[in-house]
Amino acid sequence: MIARFLLAVVLSFFFQHAALAQVAENAVIRYGDLQHPVLGSSGMVAAQNRLSAESGARILEIGGNAIDAAIATGFSLAVTLPRAGNLGGGGFMLIHDAMSDENIAIDYREMAPQSATRDMYLDENGDVDTARSRFSHLAAGVPGTVSGFYAAHQKFGRLEWKDLLQPAIEQARNGIVVTYDLAEFLRGRQQRLCRNDAACTYYYKADGTAYVVGDLFIQKDLAKSLQLIADQGPDAFYKGDIADLIIAEMERGGGLIDAASLSAYKPVFRDAVVGTYRGYEVVSMPPPSSGGVHILQMLNILESFPVAELGAGSADNIHLLAEVARLAFADRSKHLGDPDYYDVPIDWLISKTYGEQLAASIDMQKARDSSDVAPGVLPAYESEDTTHYSVMDKDGNVVSNTYTLNFSFGSGIAVPGAGFLLNNEMDDFSAKPGIMNAFGLLGGEANSVAAGKRPLSSMTPAMVFTNGHPWFTTGSPGGSRIITTVLQMIINVIDHDMNLAEAANAPRMHHQWYPDTLSLESGFSPDTIRILKDRGHNVQSARGTIGNTQSVGFRNGLFRGASDTRRPGAGSVAPADPGSRE
C-alpha cells in the first residue's frame, strides 16, 4: 500500500507539471514558489533538465567556473534530453569573462558538408523536396557541439577536460530514471524514430515497447562515445573512432558528411553584438544567429514607445510587439546569413537611427498587412526543439548557451555504435529563395546552401548588464519563436519590473511577418483579443506553448535562477551552500 501511495504521489507530481507544460500560463502562475526565482549565494545553473542542471552545479561545487559548468551541463543534456541536447548538433555559446571583462561569442553552428551544393534539395521540377532536407541523411550538417565545447574549455576552462564529462558518462552508463517528459516525447515520436533501426534500438526497449515513467534508461553506446571524447578530446569525434562510425552511416544512407568535412570543422570566435535599452547594456549572438541582431533592432524600435505605461499583456503592448516583430522578420528574410559568406549589414540593422525610422512607420491603431511590409533598403554607403541553459558563478563569469538538433530528435537518424542522433540543420538554409522552411521562415540568397557554410539560426542567447555588471542572462528553444520569446523576457524584466520567474511565466505572443498571423498563448483577456482583432490582426491561438526560457540573474548579493514551467523537468540549481537557498 505504501509503495502504491508513493507511486501515486510521484505520478501526480509529474502530471501536474505536464499540465502546466501543455497550457500557456496566465500572467502570473502560482505553483509552489514559482513566482520567485531559486536563490543561491555562490552560483546558479538553469537548464531544461534538472539532472543536467545538477551536473553543472556539481562542477561549480568542486571549483569549476561557469564555463566548466556549462560544458558539463551540455554534455549531460545529451543524455537526459536526447530530443535537443546533443553530440550530433551545434549551437551558440555567449560568454562573459569576468577577468578580462569581455563578452565572447562562440559559433559552433553546424556546417554544410564539403560536397553540399546550392540546389541539392530541389527535385527534377525545381521544387523543394522537404523529405530530403529534413528527414534524410542529406539533412545533416557537420556537428559542432564537441568542437565548440572544447574550444570554450581551452580558452576559459579551469578544471580538467575529462572531469567535465564525468557526470554525463555516469548518467549514460548507469542510467537515468525516465521522467514523464522523456516518456511522453519518446512515445509521441516512436513511429518516426523507429524508421531508423539504430534510433529505435537506442530509444525503445528490446521488445519494441516505449519506456514508461520510472524505468531505468541506460545508453551504453553514448557512454562509450562520451568516454572517448573525455580521453581523446574532439579528435575522437572528428578524426577517430566516432568519426569512422559517422562516415560509415553516411555512406550507408547516402549522406554527404565525409572525412574531409569532419576534419575541416572549426568553431569560430566572433564579436558579440552589443546595444543598449533604456540605459541597460544588452549583449547577444552575432550572425549566423539572426536573433541577436533582431533583438537589438526591436529594442531600438521599442525605445520610442512608453512600453511600461502600456502595461504587460495589454492590447496596446501586444499590438506594438507584433508590429515591431513584423518589421524585424522582414529584414531577416533578406539581410541575414553566415557572415563568412555574406556581408551582413549589422551596424545598420542595430543602429538607433534605423530603429527610430522603423518606429515612425508603426500605427498604434491599425495592424499593417505583411504584404505591405518589405525588408529595409540598405543605405548606399553601406533558425522547434532546441534547448537553452544559463550559468553564473561567484567570480562573475556568465554563460548563455543555446544548442540544437533542429527538429525534436533531429533527423531521427542515429549513428550505430555511437549512441547519438544526427541533426537536420540543413533545412535551416534557404533551399530555394522565397520558399518557407519548416518554421515558416522565408529566406533568400544570403542564406542559400554552400559547402562549408553555416545555416542561419534563430537561437538567441542573451545577457543584460547594469552599470557594467552582469544582471541576468536568458535564452529559449522554439525555432523562430525564440527571438520574440527572448525579447519579451527582456522587456518584462526591464519595462514591467517582473522578477525572472514572473517574466518567464507571463503569457507570450509571436509574429514573424509571414505567415501573417499573431499567435497568442492562453492567458490574455477576451477584451485584449477583441481589440487586437478590431485593429486588423489575424489572431490565432498558439500551437502549443511559445518558448521555454532558462534564466539566471545576480542582484543584491544573490544569484537567481528561473526555469520556465511550460515544459516539465526543468530546474534551476545552486551549488551546495547551506542556508543559501529559499
Coordinates of C-alpha atoms in Angstrom, one line a residue:
M1 CA 0.0 0.0 0.0
I2 CA 2.8 2.4 0.9
A3 CA 4.6 1.7 -2.3
R4 CA 1.4 2.4 -4.3
F5 CA 0.8 5.6 -2.4
L6 CA 4.3 6.9 -3.1
L7 CA 4.0 6.0 -6.8
A8 CA 0.7 7.8 -7.0
V9 CA 2.3 10.9 -5.4
V10 CA 5.2 10.8 -7.8
L11 CA 2.9 10.4 -10.8
S12 CA 0.7 13.2 -9.6
F13 CA 3.8 15.4 -9.4
F14 CA 4.8 14.6 -13.0
F15 CA 1.2 15.0 -14.3
Q16 CA 0.8 18.4 -12.6
H17 CA 4.0 19.6 -14.4
A18 CA 2.8 18.1 -17.6
A19 CA -0.5 20.0 -17.3
L20 CA 1.5 23.2 -16.9
A21 CA 3.6 22.4 -19.9
Q22 CA 0.5 21.8 -22.1
V23 CA -1.3 25.1 -21.2
A24 CA 0.3 28.5 -21.7
E25 CA 0.2 30.1 -18.3
N26 CA -1.7 33.1 -17.0
A27 CA 0.1 36.4 -16.4
V28 CA 1.4 35.2 -13.1
I29 CA 1.3 31.5 -12.2
R30 CA 1.2 30.5 -8.5
Y31 CA 2.6 27.0 -8.2
G32 CA 4.6 26.5 -5.1
D33 CA 7.3 29.2 -5.2
L34 CA 7.0 29.7 -8.9
Q35 CA 6.7 33.5 -8.7
H36 CA 10.1 33.7 -7.1
P37 CA 13.4 32.6 -8.6
V38 CA 15.5 30.0 -6.8
L39 CA 18.2 31.8 -4.8
G40 CA 21.9 30.9 -4.2
S41 CA 25.0 32.7 -3.0
S42 CA 27.8 31.0 -4.9
G43 CA 26.4 30.4 -8.4
M44 CA 23.4 29.1 -10.4
V45 CA 22.6 26.8 -13.3
A46 CA 19.2 26.8 -15.1
A47 CA 18.6 24.0 -17.6
Q48 CA 15.7 22.2 -19.2
N49 CA 16.5 19.0 -17.3
R50 CA 17.1 19.3 -13.6
L51 CA 19.6 16.4 -13.5
S52 CA 21.7 18.3 -16.0
A53 CA 21.5 21.5 -14.0
E54 CA 22.7 19.5 -11.0
S55 CA 25.6 18.2 -13.1
G56 CA 26.6 21.8 -13.7
A57 CA 26.1 22.8 -10.1
R58 CA 28.3 19.8 -9.1
I59 CA 31.1 21.2 -11.2
L60 CA 30.8 24.6 -9.6
E61 CA 31.0 22.9 -6.2
I62 CA 34.3 21.3 -6.9
G63 CA 35.9 24.5 -8.1
G64 CA 34.9 24.8 -11.7
N65 CA 33.9 28.1 -13.2
A66 CA 30.7 29.0 -15.2
I67 CA 32.3 27.8 -18.5
D68 CA 33.2 24.4 -16.9
A69 CA 29.7 24.1 -15.5
A70 CA 28.2 25.0 -18.9
I71 CA 30.2 22.3 -20.7
A72 CA 29.2 19.7 -18.1
T73 CA 25.6 20.7 -18.4
G74 CA 25.7 20.5 -22.2
F75 CA 27.2 17.0 -22.2
S76 CA 24.7 15.9 -19.6
L77 CA 21.8 17.1 -21.7
A78 CA 23.0 14.8 -24.5
V79 CA 22.0 12.0 -22.1
T80 CA 18.9 13.4 -20.3
L81 CA 17.3 15.4 -23.1
P82 CA 18.0 13.5 -26.3
R83 CA 15.4 15.4 -28.4
A84 CA 17.6 18.5 -28.2
G85 CA 20.7 18.0 -26.0
N86 CA 23.3 16.6 -28.4
L87 CA 26.6 15.5 -29.6
G88 CA 25.3 15.4 -33.2
G89 CA 24.2 19.1 -33.4
G90 CA 25.6 22.5 -32.8
G91 CA 24.8 25.9 -31.3
F92 CA 26.0 29.2 -29.9
M93 CA 27.7 30.0 -26.6
L94 CA 27.9 33.5 -25.3
I95 CA 30.4 34.1 -22.5
H96 CA 31.1 37.0 -20.2
D97 CA 34.7 36.6 -18.9
A98 CA 35.0 38.4 -15.6
M99 CA 38.7 38.6 -15.6
S100 CA 39.0 40.4 -18.9
D101 CA 35.5 42.0 -18.7
E102 CA 35.0 40.8 -22.3
N103 CA 32.0 39.3 -24.0
I104 CA 32.8 36.4 -26.4
A105 CA 30.6 34.6 -28.8
I106 CA 31.5 31.1 -29.8
D107 CA 29.8 29.9 -33.0
Y108 CA 29.7 26.2 -33.1
R109 CA 26.8 26.0 -35.5
E110 CA 26.8 23.0 -37.9
M111 CA 28.4 23.5 -41.3
A112 CA 27.3 22.2 -44.7
P113 CA 29.5 19.3 -45.9
Q114 CA 32.2 19.9 -48.4
S115 CA 30.2 18.5 -51.2
A116 CA 27.0 20.4 -50.5
T117 CA 25.6 22.4 -53.4
R118 CA 23.1 25.3 -53.7
D119 CA 20.3 23.3 -55.3
M120 CA 20.8 20.0 -53.6
Y121 CA 17.2 19.9 -52.2
L122 CA 15.4 20.6 -55.4
D123 CA 13.7 17.8 -57.3
E124 CA 13.6 17.4 -61.1
N125 CA 10.8 20.1 -61.3
G126 CA 12.8 22.6 -59.3
D127 CA 10.6 22.2 -56.3
V128 CA 12.0 21.8 -52.7
D129 CA 12.0 18.1 -51.6
T130 CA 11.4 18.6 -47.9
A131 CA 11.8 14.9 -47.1
R132 CA 15.4 15.2 -48.4
S133 CA 16.1 18.4 -46.4
R134 CA 14.5 17.3 -43.1
F135 CA 14.5 13.5 -42.7
S136 CA 17.3 12.0 -44.8
H137 CA 21.0 11.6 -44.3
L138 CA 21.4 14.7 -46.6
A139 CA 19.7 16.8 -43.9
A140 CA 22.6 16.6 -41.5
G141 CA 25.2 19.3 -41.3
V142 CA 28.7 18.6 -39.8
P143 CA 28.1 18.7 -36.0
G144 CA 29.8 21.4 -33.9
T145 CA 29.0 20.7 -30.3
V146 CA 32.1 18.7 -29.3
S147 CA 34.5 21.1 -31.0
G148 CA 32.7 24.2 -29.7
F149 CA 32.7 23.0 -26.1
Y150 CA 36.4 22.0 -26.3
A151 CA 37.3 25.5 -27.7
A152 CA 35.4 27.1 -24.8
H153 CA 37.3 24.9 -22.3
Q154 CA 40.7 25.6 -23.8
K155 CA 40.3 29.3 -23.6
F156 CA 38.3 29.7 -20.4
G157 CA 38.1 26.4 -18.5
R158 CA 39.5 25.8 -15.1
L159 CA 39.1 22.1 -14.4
E160 CA 40.5 19.2 -16.5
W161 CA 38.5 18.5 -19.7
K162 CA 37.9 14.9 -18.7
D163 CA 36.3 15.9 -15.4
L164 CA 33.6 17.9 -17.2
L165 CA 32.3 14.8 -19.0
Q166 CA 32.2 12.5 -15.9
P167 CA 28.6 13.4 -14.8
A168 CA 27.3 12.7 -18.3
I169 CA 29.3 9.4 -18.6
E170 CA 27.9 8.2 -15.3
Q171 CA 24.4 9.1 -16.3
A172 CA 24.7 7.3 -19.7
R173 CA 26.5 4.3 -18.3
N174 CA 24.5 3.8 -15.1
G175 CA 21.2 5.0 -16.5
I176 CA 18.7 7.8 -15.7
V177 CA 15.2 7.3 -14.4
V178 CA 12.7 8.0 -17.1
T179 CA 10.6 11.1 -16.4
Y180 CA 7.1 11.9 -17.6
D181 CA 8.7 14.4 -20.1
L182 CA 11.1 11.9 -21.6
A183 CA 8.5 9.1 -21.7
E184 CA 5.9 11.3 -23.4
F185 CA 8.3 12.6 -26.1
L186 CA 9.6 9.1 -26.9
R187 CA 6.0 7.7 -27.0
G188 CA 4.9 10.5 -29.3
R189 CA 7.9 10.2 -31.7
Q190 CA 8.1 6.4 -31.8
Q191 CA 6.8 6.0 -35.3
R192 CA 9.3 8.5 -36.7
L193 CA 12.3 7.3 -34.7
C194 CA 11.7 3.6 -35.4
R195 CA 12.0 4.2 -39.2
N196 CA 15.7 4.1 -38.3
D197 CA 16.9 0.9 -36.8
A198 CA 19.7 2.4 -34.7
A199 CA 17.4 5.1 -33.2
C200 CA 14.7 2.5 -32.5
T201 CA 17.3 0.4 -30.7
Y202 CA 18.6 3.3 -28.6
Y203 CA 15.3 4.8 -27.5
Y204 CA 13.0 1.9 -27.2
K205 CA 13.0 -1.4 -25.4
A206 CA 14.2 -4.6 -27.0
D207 CA 10.7 -5.8 -27.5
G208 CA 9.8 -2.6 -29.3
T209 CA 7.8 -1.0 -26.5
A210 CA 8.3 2.5 -25.2
Y211 CA 9.9 3.4 -21.9
V212 CA 7.5 4.4 -19.1
V213 CA 7.8 6.7 -16.1
G214 CA 10.1 5.2 -13.6
D215 CA 12.1 2.9 -16.0
L216 CA 15.8 2.9 -15.9
F217 CA 17.2 4.2 -19.3
I218 CA 20.8 3.1 -20.0
Q219 CA 22.7 4.4 -23.0
K220 CA 25.8 2.2 -23.3
D221 CA 27.0 3.3 -26.7
L222 CA 26.6 7.0 -25.8
A223 CA 28.6 6.4 -22.7
K224 CA 31.4 4.9 -24.8
S225 CA 31.4 7.9 -27.1
L226 CA 31.5 10.3 -24.2
Q227 CA 34.4 8.4 -22.6
L228 CA 36.3 8.6 -25.9
I229 CA 35.7 12.3 -26.1
A230 CA 36.8 12.7 -22.4
D231 CA 40.0 10.7 -23.1
Q232 CA 40.9 12.0 -26.6
G233 CA 39.2 15.3 -26.9
P234 CA 37.5 16.4 -30.1
D235 CA 39.8 14.3 -32.3
A236 CA 37.8 11.2 -31.2
F237 CA 34.8 12.8 -32.8
Y238 CA 36.2 14.4 -35.9
K239 CA 39.1 12.1 -36.8
G240 CA 38.9 9.0 -34.7
D241 CA 36.6 6.1 -33.9
I242 CA 33.4 8.2 -33.7
A243 CA 34.3 9.9 -37.0
D244 CA 34.6 6.4 -38.6
L245 CA 31.1 5.5 -37.3
I246 CA 29.6 8.7 -38.6
I247 CA 31.2 8.2 -42.1
A248 CA 30.0 4.6 -42.3
E249 CA 26.5 5.7 -41.6
M250 CA 26.7 8.5 -44.1
E251 CA 27.9 6.0 -46.8
R252 CA 25.1 3.6 -45.9
G253 CA 22.4 6.3 -46.1
G254 CA 23.7 8.4 -49.0
G255 CA 24.7 11.4 -46.8
L256 CA 27.4 13.9 -47.6
I257 CA 29.4 14.1 -44.3
D258 CA 32.8 12.6 -45.0
A259 CA 36.3 12.5 -43.5
A260 CA 37.2 15.8 -45.2
S261 CA 34.1 17.6 -43.9
L262 CA 34.6 16.3 -40.3
S263 CA 38.3 17.2 -40.2
A264 CA 37.6 20.7 -41.6
Y265 CA 35.1 21.6 -38.9
K266 CA 36.2 24.6 -36.7
P267 CA 34.2 26.7 -34.3
V268 CA 34.5 30.4 -34.7
F269 CA 35.1 33.1 -32.0
R270 CA 33.0 36.1 -33.0
D271 CA 32.4 39.6 -31.7
A272 CA 29.2 39.7 -29.7
V273 CA 26.6 42.2 -30.9
V274 CA 26.0 44.9 -28.3
G275 CA 23.4 47.5 -27.8
T276 CA 21.6 49.5 -25.1
Y277 CA 18.0 49.6 -24.0
R278 CA 16.8 52.3 -21.6
G279 CA 20.3 52.6 -20.1
Y280 CA 21.0 48.8 -19.8
E281 CA 23.6 47.1 -22.0
V282 CA 22.3 44.1 -24.0
V283 CA 24.7 41.6 -25.4
S284 CA 23.8 38.7 -27.8
M285 CA 24.9 36.4 -30.5
P286 CA 26.0 37.8 -33.9
P287 CA 25.2 36.1 -37.3
P288 CA 24.8 33.4 -38.3
S289 CA 22.4 33.9 -35.4
S290 CA 19.6 36.2 -36.6
G291 CA 18.3 36.5 -33.1
G292 CA 20.9 38.8 -31.6
V293 CA 20.7 41.4 -34.3
H294 CA 17.0 41.5 -34.3
I295 CA 16.6 41.6 -30.5
L296 CA 18.7 44.8 -30.6
Q297 CA 16.8 46.1 -33.6
M298 CA 13.5 45.5 -31.9
L299 CA 14.6 47.1 -28.6
N300 CA 15.8 50.1 -30.6
I301 CA 12.3 50.5 -32.0
L302 CA 10.6 49.9 -28.7
E303 CA 12.6 52.7 -27.1
S304 CA 10.4 55.2 -29.0
F305 CA 7.3 54.0 -27.1
P306 CA 6.3 54.1 -23.4
V307 CA 6.3 50.3 -23.1
A308 CA 6.0 50.3 -19.3
E309 CA 2.9 52.6 -19.4
L310 CA 1.2 50.4 -22.0
G311 CA 1.1 47.6 -19.4
A312 CA 2.1 43.9 -19.7
G313 CA -0.5 41.9 -21.6
S314 CA -2.5 44.9 -22.8
A315 CA -3.8 45.2 -26.3
D316 CA -1.5 48.2 -27.0
N317 CA 1.5 46.3 -25.7
I318 CA 0.8 43.2 -27.8
H319 CA -0.1 45.3 -30.9
L320 CA 3.2 47.1 -30.6
L321 CA 5.2 43.9 -30.2
A322 CA 3.6 42.4 -33.2
E323 CA 4.3 45.4 -35.4
V324 CA 7.9 45.5 -34.2
A325 CA 8.4 41.8 -34.9
R326 CA 6.8 42.1 -38.3
L327 CA 9.5 44.7 -39.3
A328 CA 12.4 42.7 -37.9
F329 CA 11.4 39.4 -39.5
A330 CA 11.0 41.1 -42.9
D331 CA 14.6 42.3 -42.6
R332 CA 15.7 38.8 -41.5
S333 CA 14.4 37.4 -44.8
K334 CA 16.9 39.4 -46.9
H335 CA 19.8 40.7 -44.8
L336 CA 20.9 37.8 -42.5
G337 CA 23.2 34.9 -43.3
D338 CA 26.6 33.4 -42.5
P339 CA 28.9 36.4 -42.2
D340 CA 31.8 34.4 -43.6
Y341 CA 29.8 34.1 -46.9
Y342 CA 27.6 37.2 -46.9
D343 CA 28.3 40.8 -45.8
V344 CA 25.6 41.2 -43.2
P345 CA 24.9 44.9 -42.5
I346 CA 24.9 44.5 -38.7
D347 CA 25.8 48.1 -37.8
W348 CA 22.9 49.5 -39.9
L349 CA 20.4 47.0 -38.6
I350 CA 21.1 47.6 -35.0
S351 CA 21.6 51.4 -35.3
K352 CA 19.4 53.7 -33.2
T353 CA 18.7 55.8 -36.3
Y354 CA 17.3 52.8 -38.2
G355 CA 15.3 51.9 -35.1
E356 CA 13.8 55.3 -35.0
Q357 CA 12.9 55.2 -38.7
L358 CA 11.1 51.9 -38.2
A359 CA 9.3 53.2 -35.1
A360 CA 7.9 56.1 -37.1
S361 CA 6.2 53.7 -39.5
I362 CA 4.1 52.0 -36.8
D363 CA 0.4 52.9 -36.5
M364 CA -0.7 52.1 -32.9
Q365 CA -4.3 51.8 -34.0
K366 CA -4.0 49.6 -37.0
A367 CA -2.1 46.4 -37.9
R368 CA -0.2 46.5 -41.2
D369 CA -0.7 43.8 -43.7
S370 CA 2.5 41.9 -44.1
S371 CA 2.3 42.2 -47.9
D372 CA 2.7 45.9 -47.3
V373 CA 5.9 45.4 -45.4
A374 CA 9.2 44.8 -47.2
P375 CA 12.7 44.3 -45.9
G376 CA 14.5 47.6 -45.3
V377 CA 16.7 49.0 -48.1
L378 CA 20.3 49.3 -47.0
P379 CA 21.7 52.8 -47.5
A380 CA 24.1 53.2 -50.4
Y381 CA 27.0 53.7 -48.0
E382 CA 26.9 50.5 -46.9
S383 CA 16.5 29.3 -37.2
E384 CA 11.3 23.7 -32.9
D385 CA 13.2 21.7 -30.5
T386 CA 16.2 23.3 -29.2
T387 CA 17.4 23.8 -25.6
H388 CA 19.0 26.6 -23.7
Y389 CA 20.8 26.8 -20.4
S390 CA 22.3 29.6 -18.4
V391 CA 25.1 29.7 -15.8
M392 CA 26.7 32.2 -13.5
D393 CA 29.5 31.7 -11.0
K394 CA 30.7 33.5 -7.9
D395 CA 33.6 35.1 -9.8
G396 CA 31.2 36.9 -12.2
N397 CA 31.6 34.7 -15.2
V398 CA 28.4 34.1 -17.2
V399 CA 27.5 31.6 -19.9
S400 CA 24.4 31.7 -22.1
N401 CA 24.2 28.7 -24.3
T402 CA 21.7 27.5 -26.9
Y403 CA 22.2 24.4 -28.9
T404 CA 20.0 22.1 -31.0
L405 CA 19.4 19.2 -33.4
N406 CA 16.8 21.4 -35.2
F407 CA 13.7 19.3 -35.0
S408 CA 12.8 17.3 -31.9
F409 CA 15.3 14.4 -32.1
G410 CA 16.8 16.0 -35.2
S411 CA 16.7 13.9 -38.4
G412 CA 15.6 10.9 -36.4
I413 CA 18.7 9.1 -37.7
A414 CA 21.1 7.7 -35.2
V415 CA 24.8 6.7 -35.7
P416 CA 25.1 2.9 -35.0
G417 CA 27.6 2.2 -32.3
A418 CA 27.9 5.9 -31.3
G419 CA 24.7 6.3 -29.4
F420 CA 23.6 9.7 -30.7
L421 CA 21.3 11.3 -33.3
L422 CA 22.2 13.3 -36.3
N423 CA 20.8 16.9 -36.8
N424 CA 18.7 18.1 -39.6
E425 CA 20.0 21.6 -39.6
M426 CA 20.5 21.8 -43.4
D427 CA 16.7 22.6 -43.5
D428 CA 17.7 26.0 -41.9
F429 CA 19.2 27.1 -45.2
S430 CA 17.0 28.6 -47.8
A431 CA 16.6 25.6 -50.2
K432 CA 15.0 27.9 -52.7
P433 CA 14.5 31.7 -52.4
G434 CA 11.0 32.6 -51.3
I435 CA 10.2 29.1 -50.1
M436 CA 9.5 28.8 -46.3
N437 CA 11.4 26.4 -44.2
A438 CA 9.8 24.1 -41.5
F439 CA 9.4 27.1 -39.2
G440 CA 7.6 29.2 -41.8
L441 CA 10.7 31.4 -42.3
L442 CA 11.4 33.0 -45.6
G443 CA 15.0 33.5 -46.9
G444 CA 17.0 34.4 -49.9
E445 CA 20.4 34.4 -51.4
A446 CA 22.1 35.4 -48.1
N447 CA 21.1 32.0 -46.6
S448 CA 21.5 29.7 -49.6
V449 CA 23.3 26.4 -49.4
A450 CA 27.1 26.4 -50.0
A451 CA 29.9 24.0 -49.0
G452 CA 31.3 24.8 -45.6
K453 CA 28.6 27.4 -44.9
R454 CA 26.6 27.7 -41.6
P455 CA 22.8 28.0 -41.9
L456 CA 21.1 30.9 -40.4
S457 CA 19.6 30.3 -36.9
S458 CA 17.1 31.9 -34.6
M459 CA 19.0 30.8 -31.5
T460 CA 19.4 33.9 -29.3
P461 CA 21.5 33.6 -26.1
A462 CA 21.4 37.0 -24.5
M463 CA 22.8 38.9 -21.5
V464 CA 21.8 42.1 -19.8
F465 CA 24.2 44.3 -17.9
T466 CA 23.6 47.1 -15.4
N467 CA 26.3 49.6 -14.6
G468 CA 28.8 47.4 -16.3
H469 CA 28.0 44.2 -14.3
P470 CA 26.0 41.2 -15.4
W471 CA 22.4 41.4 -14.3
F472 CA 20.7 38.4 -16.0
T473 CA 21.1 36.0 -18.9
T474 CA 18.4 34.2 -20.7
G475 CA 17.5 32.2 -23.8
S476 CA 15.0 29.7 -25.1
P477 CA 14.2 26.9 -27.6
G478 CA 11.3 27.3 -30.1
G479 CA 12.5 27.9 -33.7
S480 CA 11.5 31.3 -35.0
R481 CA 9.7 31.9 -31.7
I482 CA 13.0 32.1 -29.8
I483 CA 13.5 35.7 -30.9
T484 CA 10.2 37.0 -29.7
T485 CA 10.4 34.9 -26.5
V486 CA 13.8 36.4 -25.5
L487 CA 12.5 39.9 -26.4
Q488 CA 9.6 39.5 -24.1
M489 CA 11.8 38.2 -21.3
I490 CA 13.9 41.4 -21.5
I491 CA 11.0 43.9 -21.6
N492 CA 9.1 42.0 -18.9
V493 CA 12.1 42.5 -16.6
I494 CA 13.2 46.0 -17.6
D495 CA 9.9 47.7 -18.5
H496 CA 7.4 45.7 -16.5
D497 CA 9.5 45.3 -13.4
M498 CA 9.0 41.5 -13.1
N499 CA 11.4 39.1 -11.5
L500 CA 12.8 36.3 -13.6
A501 CA 10.1 33.8 -12.7
E502 CA 7.3 36.2 -13.3
A503 CA 8.8 37.3 -16.6
A504 CA 9.1 33.6 -17.7
N505 CA 5.6 32.7 -16.8
A506 CA 3.8 35.7 -18.4
P507 CA 1.8 34.7 -21.5
R508 CA 3.5 35.3 -24.8
M509 CA 2.8 36.4 -28.3
H510 CA 4.6 35.7 -31.6
H511 CA 4.6 37.3 -35.0
Q512 CA 7.2 36.7 -37.7
W513 CA 6.0 38.7 -40.8
Y514 CA 4.9 35.6 -42.7
P515 CA 2.7 33.8 -42.2
D516 CA 0.7 37.0 -41.3
T517 CA -0.7 35.7 -38.1
L518 CA -0.5 36.9 -34.5
S519 CA -0.1 33.8 -32.2
L520 CA -1.2 34.2 -28.6
E521 CA -0.8 31.8 -25.7
S522 CA -3.8 31.4 -23.4
G523 CA -3.9 33.9 -20.5
F524 CA -4.7 37.1 -22.5
S525 CA -8.1 38.6 -21.7
P526 CA -11.0 38.3 -24.2
D527 CA -11.1 42.1 -24.4
T528 CA -7.5 42.3 -25.4
I529 CA -8.0 39.7 -28.1
R530 CA -11.1 41.5 -29.4
I531 CA -9.2 44.9 -29.6
L532 CA -6.4 43.2 -31.5
K533 CA -8.8 41.7 -34.0
D534 CA -10.5 45.1 -34.4
R535 CA -7.1 46.6 -35.2
G536 CA -6.7 44.1 -38.1
H537 CA -4.6 41.4 -36.5
N538 CA -5.2 37.8 -37.7
V539 CA -5.2 36.4 -34.1
Q540 CA -4.7 32.6 -33.6
S541 CA -4.2 30.5 -30.5
A542 CA -0.6 29.4 -30.4
R543 CA 0.1 25.8 -31.4
G544 CA 1.4 24.5 -28.1
T545 CA 3.3 27.0 -26.0
I546 CA 5.8 29.7 -27.0
G547 CA 9.3 29.2 -25.9
N548 CA 10.8 27.8 -22.7
T549 CA 13.3 30.1 -21.0
Q550 CA 16.1 29.2 -18.7
S551 CA 17.3 32.3 -16.9
V552 CA 19.9 33.2 -14.3
G553 CA 20.5 36.6 -12.7
F554 CA 22.5 38.3 -9.9
R555 CA 21.3 41.2 -7.8
N556 CA 21.7 42.3 -4.2
G557 CA 24.3 39.7 -3.5
L558 CA 22.3 36.7 -4.5
F559 CA 22.0 34.6 -7.7
R560 CA 18.6 33.9 -9.0
G561 CA 17.5 31.1 -11.3
A562 CA 14.2 30.7 -13.0
S563 CA 13.2 27.7 -15.2
D564 CA 10.2 28.0 -17.4
T565 CA 7.3 25.7 -16.4
R566 CA 6.0 25.3 -20.0
R567 CA 7.8 22.0 -20.3
P568 CA 8.2 19.7 -17.4
G569 CA 11.5 18.5 -15.9
A570 CA 13.5 21.8 -15.9
G571 CA 15.3 23.1 -12.9
S572 CA 17.4 25.9 -11.5
V573 CA 20.1 24.6 -9.2
A574 CA 22.6 26.4 -6.9
P575 CA 25.8 24.7 -5.9
A576 CA 25.7 23.3 -2.3
D577 CA 25.9 26.2 0.1
P578 CA 23.9 25.6 3.3
G579 CA 21.4 28.3 4.0
S580 CA 21.7 30.0 0.6
R581 CA 18.6 28.6 -1.0
E582 CA 15.0 29.7 -0.4

